[in-house]
mmCIF file of C-alpha atoms in Angstrom:
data_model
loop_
_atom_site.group_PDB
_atom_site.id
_atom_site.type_symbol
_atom_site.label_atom_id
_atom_site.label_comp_id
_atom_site.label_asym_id
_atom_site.label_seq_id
_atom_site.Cartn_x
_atom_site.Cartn_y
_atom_site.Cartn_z
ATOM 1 C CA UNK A 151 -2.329 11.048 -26.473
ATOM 2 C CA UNK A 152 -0.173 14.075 -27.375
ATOM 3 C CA UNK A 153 3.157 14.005 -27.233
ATOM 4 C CA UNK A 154 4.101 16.197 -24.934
ATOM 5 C CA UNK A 155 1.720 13.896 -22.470
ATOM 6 C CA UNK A 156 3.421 11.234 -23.623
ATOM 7 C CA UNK A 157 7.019 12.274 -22.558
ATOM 8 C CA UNK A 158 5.507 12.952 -19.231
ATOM 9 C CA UNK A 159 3.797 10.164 -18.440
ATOM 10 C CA UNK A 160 6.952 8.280 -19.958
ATOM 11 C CA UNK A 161 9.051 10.297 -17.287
ATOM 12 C CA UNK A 162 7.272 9.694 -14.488
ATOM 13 C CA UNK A 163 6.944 5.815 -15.547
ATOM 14 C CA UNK A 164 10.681 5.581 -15.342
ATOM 15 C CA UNK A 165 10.790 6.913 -11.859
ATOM 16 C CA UNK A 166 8.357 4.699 -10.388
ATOM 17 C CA UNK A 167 10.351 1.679 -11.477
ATOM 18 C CA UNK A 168 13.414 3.278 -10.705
ATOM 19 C CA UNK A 169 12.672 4.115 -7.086
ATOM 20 C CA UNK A 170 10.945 1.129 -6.743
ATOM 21 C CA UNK A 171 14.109 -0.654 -7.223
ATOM 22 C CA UNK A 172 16.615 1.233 -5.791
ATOM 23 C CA UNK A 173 15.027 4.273 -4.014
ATOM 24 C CA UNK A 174 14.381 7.716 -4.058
ATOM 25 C CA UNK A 175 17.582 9.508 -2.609
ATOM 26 C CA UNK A 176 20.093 7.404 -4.858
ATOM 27 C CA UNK A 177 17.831 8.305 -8.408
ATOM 28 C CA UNK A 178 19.412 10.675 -10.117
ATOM 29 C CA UNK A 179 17.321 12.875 -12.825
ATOM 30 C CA UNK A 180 19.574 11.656 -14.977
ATOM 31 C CA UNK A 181 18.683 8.282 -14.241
ATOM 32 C CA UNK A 182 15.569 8.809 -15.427
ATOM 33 C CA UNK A 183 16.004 10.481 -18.172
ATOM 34 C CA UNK A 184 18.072 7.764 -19.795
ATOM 35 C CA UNK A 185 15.121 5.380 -18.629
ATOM 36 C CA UNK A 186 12.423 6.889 -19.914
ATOM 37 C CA UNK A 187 14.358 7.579 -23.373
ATOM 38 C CA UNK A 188 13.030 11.022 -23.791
ATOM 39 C CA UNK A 189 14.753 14.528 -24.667
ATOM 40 C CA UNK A 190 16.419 16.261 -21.366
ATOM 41 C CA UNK A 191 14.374 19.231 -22.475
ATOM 42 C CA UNK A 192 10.824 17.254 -21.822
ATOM 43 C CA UNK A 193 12.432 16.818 -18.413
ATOM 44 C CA UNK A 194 12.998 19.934 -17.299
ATOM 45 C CA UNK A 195 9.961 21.263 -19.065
ATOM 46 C CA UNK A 196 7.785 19.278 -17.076
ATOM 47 C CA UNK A 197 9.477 18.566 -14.018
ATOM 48 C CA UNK A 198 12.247 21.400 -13.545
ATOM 49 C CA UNK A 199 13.547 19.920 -9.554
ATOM 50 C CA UNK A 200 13.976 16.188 -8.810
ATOM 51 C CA UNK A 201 11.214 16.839 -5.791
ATOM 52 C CA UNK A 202 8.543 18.122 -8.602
ATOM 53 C CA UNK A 203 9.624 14.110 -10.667
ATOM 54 C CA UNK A 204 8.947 12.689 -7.132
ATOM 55 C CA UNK A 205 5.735 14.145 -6.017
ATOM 56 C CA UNK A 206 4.683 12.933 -9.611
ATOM 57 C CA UNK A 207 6.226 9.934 -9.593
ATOM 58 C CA UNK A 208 5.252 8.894 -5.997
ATOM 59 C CA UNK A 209 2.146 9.652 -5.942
ATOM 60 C CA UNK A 210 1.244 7.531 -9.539
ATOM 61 C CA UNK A 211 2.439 5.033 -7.788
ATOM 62 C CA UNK A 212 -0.052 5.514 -4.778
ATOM 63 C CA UNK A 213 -2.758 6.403 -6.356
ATOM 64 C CA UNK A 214 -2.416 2.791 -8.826
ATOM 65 C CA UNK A 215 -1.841 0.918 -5.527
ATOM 66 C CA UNK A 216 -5.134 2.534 -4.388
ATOM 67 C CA UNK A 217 -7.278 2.358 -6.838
ATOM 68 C CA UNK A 218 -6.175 -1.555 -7.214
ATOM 69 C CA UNK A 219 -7.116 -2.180 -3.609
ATOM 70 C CA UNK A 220 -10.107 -0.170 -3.560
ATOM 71 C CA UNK A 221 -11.459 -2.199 -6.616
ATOM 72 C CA UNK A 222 -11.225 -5.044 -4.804
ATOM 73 C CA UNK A 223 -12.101 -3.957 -1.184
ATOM 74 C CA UNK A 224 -15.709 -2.194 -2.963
ATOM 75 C CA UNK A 225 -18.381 -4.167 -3.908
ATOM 76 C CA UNK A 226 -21.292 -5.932 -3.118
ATOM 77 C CA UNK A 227 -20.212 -9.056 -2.062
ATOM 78 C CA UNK A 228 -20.085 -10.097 1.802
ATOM 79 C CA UNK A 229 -17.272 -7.814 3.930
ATOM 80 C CA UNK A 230 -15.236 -10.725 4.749
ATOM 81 C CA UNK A 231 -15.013 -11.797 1.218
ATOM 82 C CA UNK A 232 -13.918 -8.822 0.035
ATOM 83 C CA UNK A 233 -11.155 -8.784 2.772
ATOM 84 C CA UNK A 234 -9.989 -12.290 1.805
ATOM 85 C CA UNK A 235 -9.812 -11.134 -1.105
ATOM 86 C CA UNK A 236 -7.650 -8.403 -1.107
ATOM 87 C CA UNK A 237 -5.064 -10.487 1.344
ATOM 88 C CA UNK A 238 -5.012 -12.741 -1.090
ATOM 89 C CA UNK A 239 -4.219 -11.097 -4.134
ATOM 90 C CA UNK A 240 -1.406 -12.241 -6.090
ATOM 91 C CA UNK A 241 1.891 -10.353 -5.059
ATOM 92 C CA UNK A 242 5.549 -10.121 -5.566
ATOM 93 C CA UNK A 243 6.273 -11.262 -2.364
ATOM 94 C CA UNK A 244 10.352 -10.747 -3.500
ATOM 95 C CA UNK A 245 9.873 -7.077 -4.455
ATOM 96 C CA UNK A 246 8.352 -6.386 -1.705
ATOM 97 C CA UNK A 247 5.654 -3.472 -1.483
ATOM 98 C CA UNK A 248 5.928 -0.333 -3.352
ATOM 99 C CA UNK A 249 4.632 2.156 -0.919
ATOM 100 C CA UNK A 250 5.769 0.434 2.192
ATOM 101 C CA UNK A 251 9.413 0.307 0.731
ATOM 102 C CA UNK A 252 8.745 3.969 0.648
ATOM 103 C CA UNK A 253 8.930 4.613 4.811
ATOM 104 C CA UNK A 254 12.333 3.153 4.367
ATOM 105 C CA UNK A 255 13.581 5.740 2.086
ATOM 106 C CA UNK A 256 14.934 8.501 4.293
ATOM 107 C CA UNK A 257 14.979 10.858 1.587
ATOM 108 C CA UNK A 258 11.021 10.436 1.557
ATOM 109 C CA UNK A 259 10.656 10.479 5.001
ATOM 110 C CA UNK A 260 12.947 13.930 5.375
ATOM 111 C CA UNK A 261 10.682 15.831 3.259
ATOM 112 C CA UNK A 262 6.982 16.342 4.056
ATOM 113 C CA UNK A 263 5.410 16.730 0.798
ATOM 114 C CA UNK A 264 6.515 13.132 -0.081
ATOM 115 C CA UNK A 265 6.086 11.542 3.266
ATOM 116 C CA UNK A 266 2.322 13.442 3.552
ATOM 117 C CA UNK A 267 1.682 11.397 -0.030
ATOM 118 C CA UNK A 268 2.524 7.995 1.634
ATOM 119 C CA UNK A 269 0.732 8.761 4.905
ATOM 120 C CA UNK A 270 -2.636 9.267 3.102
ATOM 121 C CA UNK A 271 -2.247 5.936 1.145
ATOM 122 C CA UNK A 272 -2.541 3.956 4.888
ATOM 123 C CA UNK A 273 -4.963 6.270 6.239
ATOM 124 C CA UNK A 274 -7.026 5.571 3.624
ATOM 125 C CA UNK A 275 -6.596 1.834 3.182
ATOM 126 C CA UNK A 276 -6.751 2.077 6.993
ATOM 127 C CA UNK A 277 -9.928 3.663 6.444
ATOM 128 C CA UNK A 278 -11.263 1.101 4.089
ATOM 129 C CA UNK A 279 -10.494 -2.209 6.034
ATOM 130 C CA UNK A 280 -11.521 -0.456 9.479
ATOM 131 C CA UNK A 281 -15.029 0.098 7.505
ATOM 132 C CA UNK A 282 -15.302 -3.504 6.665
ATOM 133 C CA UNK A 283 -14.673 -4.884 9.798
ATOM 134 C CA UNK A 284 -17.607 -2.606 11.058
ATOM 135 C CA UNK A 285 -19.477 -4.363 8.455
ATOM 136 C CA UNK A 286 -19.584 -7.585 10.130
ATOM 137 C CA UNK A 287 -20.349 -5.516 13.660
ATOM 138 C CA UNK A 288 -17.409 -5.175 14.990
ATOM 139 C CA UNK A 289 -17.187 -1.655 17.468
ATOM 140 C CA UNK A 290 -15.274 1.029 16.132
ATOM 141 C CA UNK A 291 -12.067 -0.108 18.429
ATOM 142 C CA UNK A 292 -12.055 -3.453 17.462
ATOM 143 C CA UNK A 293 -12.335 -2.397 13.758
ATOM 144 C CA UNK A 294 -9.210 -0.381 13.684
ATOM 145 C CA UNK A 295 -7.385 -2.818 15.804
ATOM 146 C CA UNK A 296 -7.892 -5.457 13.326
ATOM 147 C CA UNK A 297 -7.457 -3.090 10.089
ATOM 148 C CA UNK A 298 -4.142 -2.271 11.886
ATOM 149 C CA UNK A 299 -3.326 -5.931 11.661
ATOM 150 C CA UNK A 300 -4.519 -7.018 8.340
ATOM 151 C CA UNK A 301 -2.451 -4.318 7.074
ATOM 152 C CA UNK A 302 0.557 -4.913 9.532
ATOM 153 C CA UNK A 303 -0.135 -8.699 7.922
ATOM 154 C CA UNK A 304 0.793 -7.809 4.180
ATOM 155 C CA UNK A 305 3.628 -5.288 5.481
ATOM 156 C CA UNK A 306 5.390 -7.896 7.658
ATOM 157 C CA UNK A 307 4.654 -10.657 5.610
ATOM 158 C CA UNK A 308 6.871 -8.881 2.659
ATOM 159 C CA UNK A 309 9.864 -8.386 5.055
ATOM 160 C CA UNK A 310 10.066 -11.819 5.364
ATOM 161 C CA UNK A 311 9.983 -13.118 2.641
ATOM 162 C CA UNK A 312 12.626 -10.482 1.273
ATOM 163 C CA UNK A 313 14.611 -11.475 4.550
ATOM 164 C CA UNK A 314 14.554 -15.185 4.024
ATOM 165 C CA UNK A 315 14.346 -14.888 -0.159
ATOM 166 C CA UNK A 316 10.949 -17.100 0.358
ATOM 167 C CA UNK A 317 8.001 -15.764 -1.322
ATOM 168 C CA UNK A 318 5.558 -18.603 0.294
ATOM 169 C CA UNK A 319 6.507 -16.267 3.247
ATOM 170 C CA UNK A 320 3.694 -13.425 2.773
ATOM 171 C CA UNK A 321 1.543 -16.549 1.654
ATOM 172 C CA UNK A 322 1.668 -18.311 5.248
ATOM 173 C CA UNK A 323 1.114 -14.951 6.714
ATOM 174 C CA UNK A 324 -1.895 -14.140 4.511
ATOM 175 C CA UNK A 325 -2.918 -17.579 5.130
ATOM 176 C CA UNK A 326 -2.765 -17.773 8.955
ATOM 177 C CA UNK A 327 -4.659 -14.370 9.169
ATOM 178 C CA UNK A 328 -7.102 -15.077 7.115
ATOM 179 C CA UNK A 329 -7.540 -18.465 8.813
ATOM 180 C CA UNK A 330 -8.210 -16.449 12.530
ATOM 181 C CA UNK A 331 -10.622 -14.428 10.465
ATOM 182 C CA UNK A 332 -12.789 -17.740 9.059
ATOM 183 C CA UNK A 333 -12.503 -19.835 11.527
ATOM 184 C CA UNK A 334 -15.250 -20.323 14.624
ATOM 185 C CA UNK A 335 -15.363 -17.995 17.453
ATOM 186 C CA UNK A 336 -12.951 -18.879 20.367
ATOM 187 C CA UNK A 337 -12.163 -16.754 23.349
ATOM 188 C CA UNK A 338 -9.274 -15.353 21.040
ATOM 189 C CA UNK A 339 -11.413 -14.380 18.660
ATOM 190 C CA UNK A 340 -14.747 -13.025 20.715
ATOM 191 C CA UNK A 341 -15.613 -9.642 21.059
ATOM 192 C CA UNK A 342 -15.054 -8.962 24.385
ATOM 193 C CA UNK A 343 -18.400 -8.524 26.297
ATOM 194 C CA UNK A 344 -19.470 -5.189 27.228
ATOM 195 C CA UNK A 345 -20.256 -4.528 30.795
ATOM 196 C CA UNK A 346 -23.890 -4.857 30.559
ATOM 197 C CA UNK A 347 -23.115 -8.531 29.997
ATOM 198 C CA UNK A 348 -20.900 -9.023 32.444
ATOM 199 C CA UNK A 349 -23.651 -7.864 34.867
#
């Protein structure tokens, strides 16, 4: 690795952790800068506005979170496993999530280039979970519906356990979802029948 890729990818290393904890809008170039511990002059060479350090810095941090979940939603193994899986994943349930803490950040929301970068993340894990519930023959509806709320699952389930400071939380969350999932058919968790059946 050169150094002059080295700076970079030092930079933009800084700014993920640093808007990770505090934010976008409140991180100052500066901030970073001292973070990262390089020269102000590998700064501005490779990242001359704040919103060029974001769009780098934001989407590293999406395209990690992807690549994480992908690795575990892929595979061979049976579609349901690989869901369980990926709910259950080990996560800081304190930190809360990186890109969801993201649509919280009005300064990401305001401008479009950083907001479009978020958006694709869910669309695409959308994407992924929605295929795996077709997997196990699900209709298309009933696919999203329930990639909607695995998703909304591991969202909600970090907002309270930052709410209440209790990490076991997400866990219960995870747990309870994934328990609907594995469990036996009941009338809550049918398919409802199509009208050909009901005929």
């Amino acid at each position: 690795m050169s150094t002059t890729t080295s700076a970079r990818d030092r930079l933009v290393d800084a700014a993920q952790d640093l808007f990770a904890a505090q934010g976008v809008g409140p991180t100052s170039p500066r901030a970073v800068l001292a973070a990262s511990g390089v020269g102000q002059g590998s700064l501005y060479h490779h990242f001359p506005t704040k919103h060029d350090l974001a769009v780098a810095a934001v989407g590293a941090t999406v395209d990690d979170a992807l690549t994480r979940a992908l690795r575990t939603l892929g595979g061979d193994s049976p579609a349901v496993d690989r869901l369980v899986a990926y709910l259950e994943r080990p996560r800081d349930a304190l930190a809360g999530c990186k890109i969801g803490r993201l649509t919280a950040d009005q300064a990401v929301m305001d401008d479009d280039g950083l907001h479009d970068v978020v958006t694709a993340y869910f669309v695409r894990l959308l994407g992924t979970v929605t295929q795996i519930f077709r997997e196990t023959g699900l209709p298309d509806d009933a696919a999203r519906d329930r990639a909607h709320a695995a998703l909304a699952i591991i969202q909600g389930g970090y907002v309270l356990a930052r709410a209440t400071r209790e990490p076991g939380a997400l866990d219960a969350a995870v747990r309870g979802f994934v328990g609907l999932l594995t469990q036996a058919p009941t009338p809550w968790t049918q398919t409802p029948p199509t009208q050909e059946e009901n005929s």
